[in-house]
Each structure stands twice: as structure tokens, then as C-alpha cells.
Coordinates of N, CA and C in Angstrom, one line a residue:
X206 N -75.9 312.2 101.0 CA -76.2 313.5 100.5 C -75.1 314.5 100.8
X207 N -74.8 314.7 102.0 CA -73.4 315.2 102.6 C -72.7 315.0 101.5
X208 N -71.7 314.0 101.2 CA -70.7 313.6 100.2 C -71.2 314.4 99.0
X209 N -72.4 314.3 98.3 CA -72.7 315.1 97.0 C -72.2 316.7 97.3
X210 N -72.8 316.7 98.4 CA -73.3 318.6 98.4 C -71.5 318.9 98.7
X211 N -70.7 318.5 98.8 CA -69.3 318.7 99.1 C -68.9 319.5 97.0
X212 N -69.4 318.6 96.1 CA -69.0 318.6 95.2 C -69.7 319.5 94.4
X213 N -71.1 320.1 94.7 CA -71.8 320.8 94.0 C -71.2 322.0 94.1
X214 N -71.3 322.6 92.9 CA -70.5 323.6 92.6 C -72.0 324.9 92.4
X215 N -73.0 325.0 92.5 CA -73.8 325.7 92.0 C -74.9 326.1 93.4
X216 N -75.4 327.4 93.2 CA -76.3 327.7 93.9 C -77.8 327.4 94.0
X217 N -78.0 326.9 93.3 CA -79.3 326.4 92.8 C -79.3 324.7 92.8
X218 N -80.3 324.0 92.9 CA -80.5 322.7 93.8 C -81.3 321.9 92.5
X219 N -81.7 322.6 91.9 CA -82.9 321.7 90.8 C -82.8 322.6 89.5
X220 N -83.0 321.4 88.4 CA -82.5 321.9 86.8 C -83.8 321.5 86.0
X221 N -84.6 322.1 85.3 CA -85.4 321.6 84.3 C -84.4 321.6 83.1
X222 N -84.8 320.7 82.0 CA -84.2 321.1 80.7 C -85.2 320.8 79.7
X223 N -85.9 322.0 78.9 CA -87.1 322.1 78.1 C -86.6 322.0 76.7
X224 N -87.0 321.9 75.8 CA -86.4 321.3 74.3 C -87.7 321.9 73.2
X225 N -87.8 322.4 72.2 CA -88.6 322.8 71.4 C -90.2 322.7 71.9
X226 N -90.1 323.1 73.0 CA -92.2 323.4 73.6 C -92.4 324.4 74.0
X227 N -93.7 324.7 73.7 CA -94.3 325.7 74.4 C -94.7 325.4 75.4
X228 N -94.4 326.6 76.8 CA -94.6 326.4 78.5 C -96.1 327.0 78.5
X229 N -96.9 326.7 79.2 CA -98.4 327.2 79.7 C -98.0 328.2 80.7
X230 N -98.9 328.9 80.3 CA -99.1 330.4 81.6 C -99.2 329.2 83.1
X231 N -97.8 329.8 83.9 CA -98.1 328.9 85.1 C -97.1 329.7 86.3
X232 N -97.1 329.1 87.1 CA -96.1 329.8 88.5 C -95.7 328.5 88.7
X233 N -93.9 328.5 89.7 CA -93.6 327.4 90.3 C -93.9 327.3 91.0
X234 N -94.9 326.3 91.6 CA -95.0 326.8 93.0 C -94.8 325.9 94.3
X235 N -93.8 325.5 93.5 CA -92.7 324.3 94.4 C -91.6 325.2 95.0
X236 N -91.1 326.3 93.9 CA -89.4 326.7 93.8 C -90.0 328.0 95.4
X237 N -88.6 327.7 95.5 CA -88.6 328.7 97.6 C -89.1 330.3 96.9
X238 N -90.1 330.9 97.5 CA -90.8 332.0 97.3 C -89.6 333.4 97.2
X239 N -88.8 333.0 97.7 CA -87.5 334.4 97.9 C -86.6 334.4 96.8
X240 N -86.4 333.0 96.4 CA -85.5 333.2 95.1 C -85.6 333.2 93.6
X241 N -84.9 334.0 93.3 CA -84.9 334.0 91.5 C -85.1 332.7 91.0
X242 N -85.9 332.4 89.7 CA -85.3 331.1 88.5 C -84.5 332.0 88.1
X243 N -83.2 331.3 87.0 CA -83.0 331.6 86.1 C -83.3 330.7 84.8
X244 N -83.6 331.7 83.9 CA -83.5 330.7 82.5 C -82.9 330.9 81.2
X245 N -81.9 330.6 80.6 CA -81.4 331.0 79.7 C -81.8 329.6 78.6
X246 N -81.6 330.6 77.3 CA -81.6 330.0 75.9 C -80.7 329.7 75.5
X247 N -80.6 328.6 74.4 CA -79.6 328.4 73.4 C -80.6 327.7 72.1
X248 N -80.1 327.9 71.0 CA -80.5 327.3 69.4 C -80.8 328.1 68.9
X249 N -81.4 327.0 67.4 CA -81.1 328.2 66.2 C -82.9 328.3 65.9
X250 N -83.5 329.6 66.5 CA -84.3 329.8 66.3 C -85.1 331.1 66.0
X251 N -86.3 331.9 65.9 CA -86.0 332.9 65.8 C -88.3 333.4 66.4
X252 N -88.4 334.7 66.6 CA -89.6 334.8 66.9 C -90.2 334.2 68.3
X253 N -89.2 334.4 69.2 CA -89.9 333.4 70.7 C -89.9 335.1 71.8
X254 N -90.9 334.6 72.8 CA -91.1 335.5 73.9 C -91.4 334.7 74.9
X255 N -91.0 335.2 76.0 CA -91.4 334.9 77.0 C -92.5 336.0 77.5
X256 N -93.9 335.6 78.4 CA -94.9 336.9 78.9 C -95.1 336.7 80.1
X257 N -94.9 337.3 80.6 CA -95.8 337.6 82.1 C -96.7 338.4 82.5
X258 N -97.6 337.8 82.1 CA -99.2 338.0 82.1 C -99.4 338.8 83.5
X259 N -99.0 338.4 84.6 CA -99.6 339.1 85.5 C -98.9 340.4 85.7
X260 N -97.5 340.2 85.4 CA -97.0 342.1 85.3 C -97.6 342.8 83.7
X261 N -97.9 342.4 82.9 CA -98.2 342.9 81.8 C -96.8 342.8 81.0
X262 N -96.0 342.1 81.2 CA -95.1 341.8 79.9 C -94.3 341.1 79.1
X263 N -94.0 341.5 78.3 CA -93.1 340.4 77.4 C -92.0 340.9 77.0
X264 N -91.1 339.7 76.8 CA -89.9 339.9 76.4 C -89.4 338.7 75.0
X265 N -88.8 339.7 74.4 CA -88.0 338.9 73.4 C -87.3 337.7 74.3
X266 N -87.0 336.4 73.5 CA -86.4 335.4 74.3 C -85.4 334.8 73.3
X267 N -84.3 335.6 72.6 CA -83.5 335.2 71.6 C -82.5 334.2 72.2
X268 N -81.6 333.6 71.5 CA -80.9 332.8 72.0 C -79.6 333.2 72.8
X269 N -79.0 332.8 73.5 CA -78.6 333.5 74.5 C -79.1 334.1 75.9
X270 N -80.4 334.6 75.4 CA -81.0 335.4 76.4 C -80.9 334.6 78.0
X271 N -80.6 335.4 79.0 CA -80.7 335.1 80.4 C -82.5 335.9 80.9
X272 N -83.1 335.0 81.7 CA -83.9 335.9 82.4 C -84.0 335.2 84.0
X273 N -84.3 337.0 84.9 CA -84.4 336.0 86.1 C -85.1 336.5 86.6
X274 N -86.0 336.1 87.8 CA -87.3 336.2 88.7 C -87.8 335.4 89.1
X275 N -88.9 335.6 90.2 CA -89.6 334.2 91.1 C -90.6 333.9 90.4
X276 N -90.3 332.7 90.2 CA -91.0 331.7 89.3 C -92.0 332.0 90.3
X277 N -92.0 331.6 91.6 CA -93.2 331.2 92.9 C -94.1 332.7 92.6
X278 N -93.9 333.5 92.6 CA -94.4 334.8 92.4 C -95.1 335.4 91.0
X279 N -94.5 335.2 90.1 CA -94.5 335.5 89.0 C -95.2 334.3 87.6
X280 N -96.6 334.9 87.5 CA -96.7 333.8 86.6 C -95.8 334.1 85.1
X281 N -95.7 333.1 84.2 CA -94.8 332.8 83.1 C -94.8 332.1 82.0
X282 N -94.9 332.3 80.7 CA -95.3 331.4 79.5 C -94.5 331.4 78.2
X283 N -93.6 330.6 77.7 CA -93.2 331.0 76.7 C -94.0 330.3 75.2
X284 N -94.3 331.1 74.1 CA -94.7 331.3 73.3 C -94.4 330.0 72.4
X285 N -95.2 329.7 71.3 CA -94.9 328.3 70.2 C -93.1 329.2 69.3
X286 N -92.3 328.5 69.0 CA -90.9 329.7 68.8 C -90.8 328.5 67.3
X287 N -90.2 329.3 66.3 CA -90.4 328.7 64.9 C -88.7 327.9 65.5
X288 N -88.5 326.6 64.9 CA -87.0 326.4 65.1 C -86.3 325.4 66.4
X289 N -85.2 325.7 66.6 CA -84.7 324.2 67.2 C -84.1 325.0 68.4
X290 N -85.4 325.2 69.7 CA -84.1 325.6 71.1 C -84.0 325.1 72.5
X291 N -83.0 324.9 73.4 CA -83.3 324.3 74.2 C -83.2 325.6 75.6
X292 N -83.9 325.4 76.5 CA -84.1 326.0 77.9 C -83.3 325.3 78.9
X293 N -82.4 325.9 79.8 CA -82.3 325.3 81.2 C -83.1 326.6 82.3
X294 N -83.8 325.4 82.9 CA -84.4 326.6 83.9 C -83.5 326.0 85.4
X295 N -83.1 327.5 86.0 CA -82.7 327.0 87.5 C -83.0 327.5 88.2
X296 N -83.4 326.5 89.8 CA -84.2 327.4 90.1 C -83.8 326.5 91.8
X297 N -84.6 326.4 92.8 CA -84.7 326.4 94.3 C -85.9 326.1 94.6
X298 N -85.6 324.3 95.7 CA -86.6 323.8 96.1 C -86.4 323.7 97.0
X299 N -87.2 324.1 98.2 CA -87.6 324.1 99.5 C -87.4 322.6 100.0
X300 N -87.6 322.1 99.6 CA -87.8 320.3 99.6 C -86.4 319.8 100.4
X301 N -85.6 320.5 98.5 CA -83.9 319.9 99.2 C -83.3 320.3 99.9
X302 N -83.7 321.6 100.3 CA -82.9 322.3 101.3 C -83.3 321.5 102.9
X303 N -83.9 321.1 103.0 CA -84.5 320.6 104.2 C -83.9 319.1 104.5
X304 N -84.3 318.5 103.3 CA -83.3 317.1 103.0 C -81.8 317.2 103.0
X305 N -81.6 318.0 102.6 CA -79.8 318.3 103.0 C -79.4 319.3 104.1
X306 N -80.5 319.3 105.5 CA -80.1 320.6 106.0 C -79.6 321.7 105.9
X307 N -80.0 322.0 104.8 CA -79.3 323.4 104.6 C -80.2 324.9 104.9
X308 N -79.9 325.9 105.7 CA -81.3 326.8 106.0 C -82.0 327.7 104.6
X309 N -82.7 327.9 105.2 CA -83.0 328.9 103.9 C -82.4 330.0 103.7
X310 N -82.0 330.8 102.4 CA -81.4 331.5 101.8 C -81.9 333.2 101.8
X311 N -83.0 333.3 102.1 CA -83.7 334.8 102.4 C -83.9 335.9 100.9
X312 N -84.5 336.5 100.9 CA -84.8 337.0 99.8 C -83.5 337.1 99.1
X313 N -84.1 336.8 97.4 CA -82.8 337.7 96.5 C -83.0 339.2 96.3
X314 N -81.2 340.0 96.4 CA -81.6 341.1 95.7 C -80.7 341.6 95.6
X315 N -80.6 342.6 94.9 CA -79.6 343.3 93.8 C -78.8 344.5 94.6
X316 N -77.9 344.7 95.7 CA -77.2 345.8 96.2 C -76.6 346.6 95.0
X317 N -77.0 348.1 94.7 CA -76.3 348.8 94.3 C -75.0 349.7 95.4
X318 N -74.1 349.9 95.1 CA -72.9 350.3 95.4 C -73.7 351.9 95.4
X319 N -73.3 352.5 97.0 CA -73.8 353.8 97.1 C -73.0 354.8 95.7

């Protein structure tokens, strides 16, 4: 594992890749409680959202679109979308970090510049 993690170039440890489905209202509740998923879109599609039901909202999910937040925290659903697109979700599992000794990473968050 050593030898891999030399080469990994990314902050994130684990990749889903989702392809024309719709996700069920759900939380991760594997991914480390402090960090962001990310999930971004690509294809040619059109009429998709993502909701989070427990904050009360929704967001357009056009292609391109980036979104980020705790999967562990945050439940999340994306909607039946007319058309051809694919998801990478990334995200952080407590698991690997432990198997590759690496400590945990502590909450994410956003410094603005005084």
C-alpha cells in the first residue's frame, strides 16, 4: 500500500462512478463524518436535480455541475434525468485511512481571507 500511496495524486481515497440512474434518498454512512463528497456531472442530458431533503433543497444538476458536502451528514437523491449522464462521486473512507495509516484529516472548511 505504501508504494501506491507514493503515487496517488488525489485527496480523496474512494471513487463511485454512477451512469444513467437514479440515487435513492440516502446518506454515506461509510464516508469520514468531517469531509466533503464531491460530485460532478458530465453528458448530454437535460431536467436532472439533485435534493436534500433534510435541508429542504434542490439544486439544478446540469452537466458540468460540481457539488460538495457531507455525504455522512447530509441526506441526498438525485432525480430520474431524461438522457445520457455519468456521475463521479468522491469522497473519504475512514476504512483506508486506517489501512494505510494515515491520521484523520479534521473537519472541511472554507477560510475566507480577512
Amino acid at each position: 500500500m505504501s508504494e501506491t500511496l507514493q503515487y496517488w495524486a488525489l485527496v480523496f481515497n474512494s471513487l463511485s462512478i454512477i451512469s444513467n440512474r437514479q440515487t435513492l434518498n440516502h446518506r454515506d454512512h461509510l464516508s469520514i463524518l468531517e469531509c466533503f463528497n464531491i460530485l460532478t456531472t458530465v453528458g448530454n442530458y437535460s431536467n436532472a436535480h439533485i435534493s436534500m431533503p433534510s435541508l429542504q433543497l434542490e439544486f439544478r444538476y446540469n452537466p458540468g455541475c460540481m457539488i460538495a458536502f457531507s455525504g455522512r451528514i447530509v441526506r441526498n437523491e438525485v432525480h430520474e434525468v431524461e438522457g445520457d449522464w455519468v456521475a463521479w462521486a468522491w469522497y473519504m473512507r475512514n476504512s483506508v485511512h486506517i489501512y494505510a495509516g494515515v491520521p484523520s484529516c479534521g473537519w472541511a472548511r472554507v477560510d475566507c481571507p480577512p
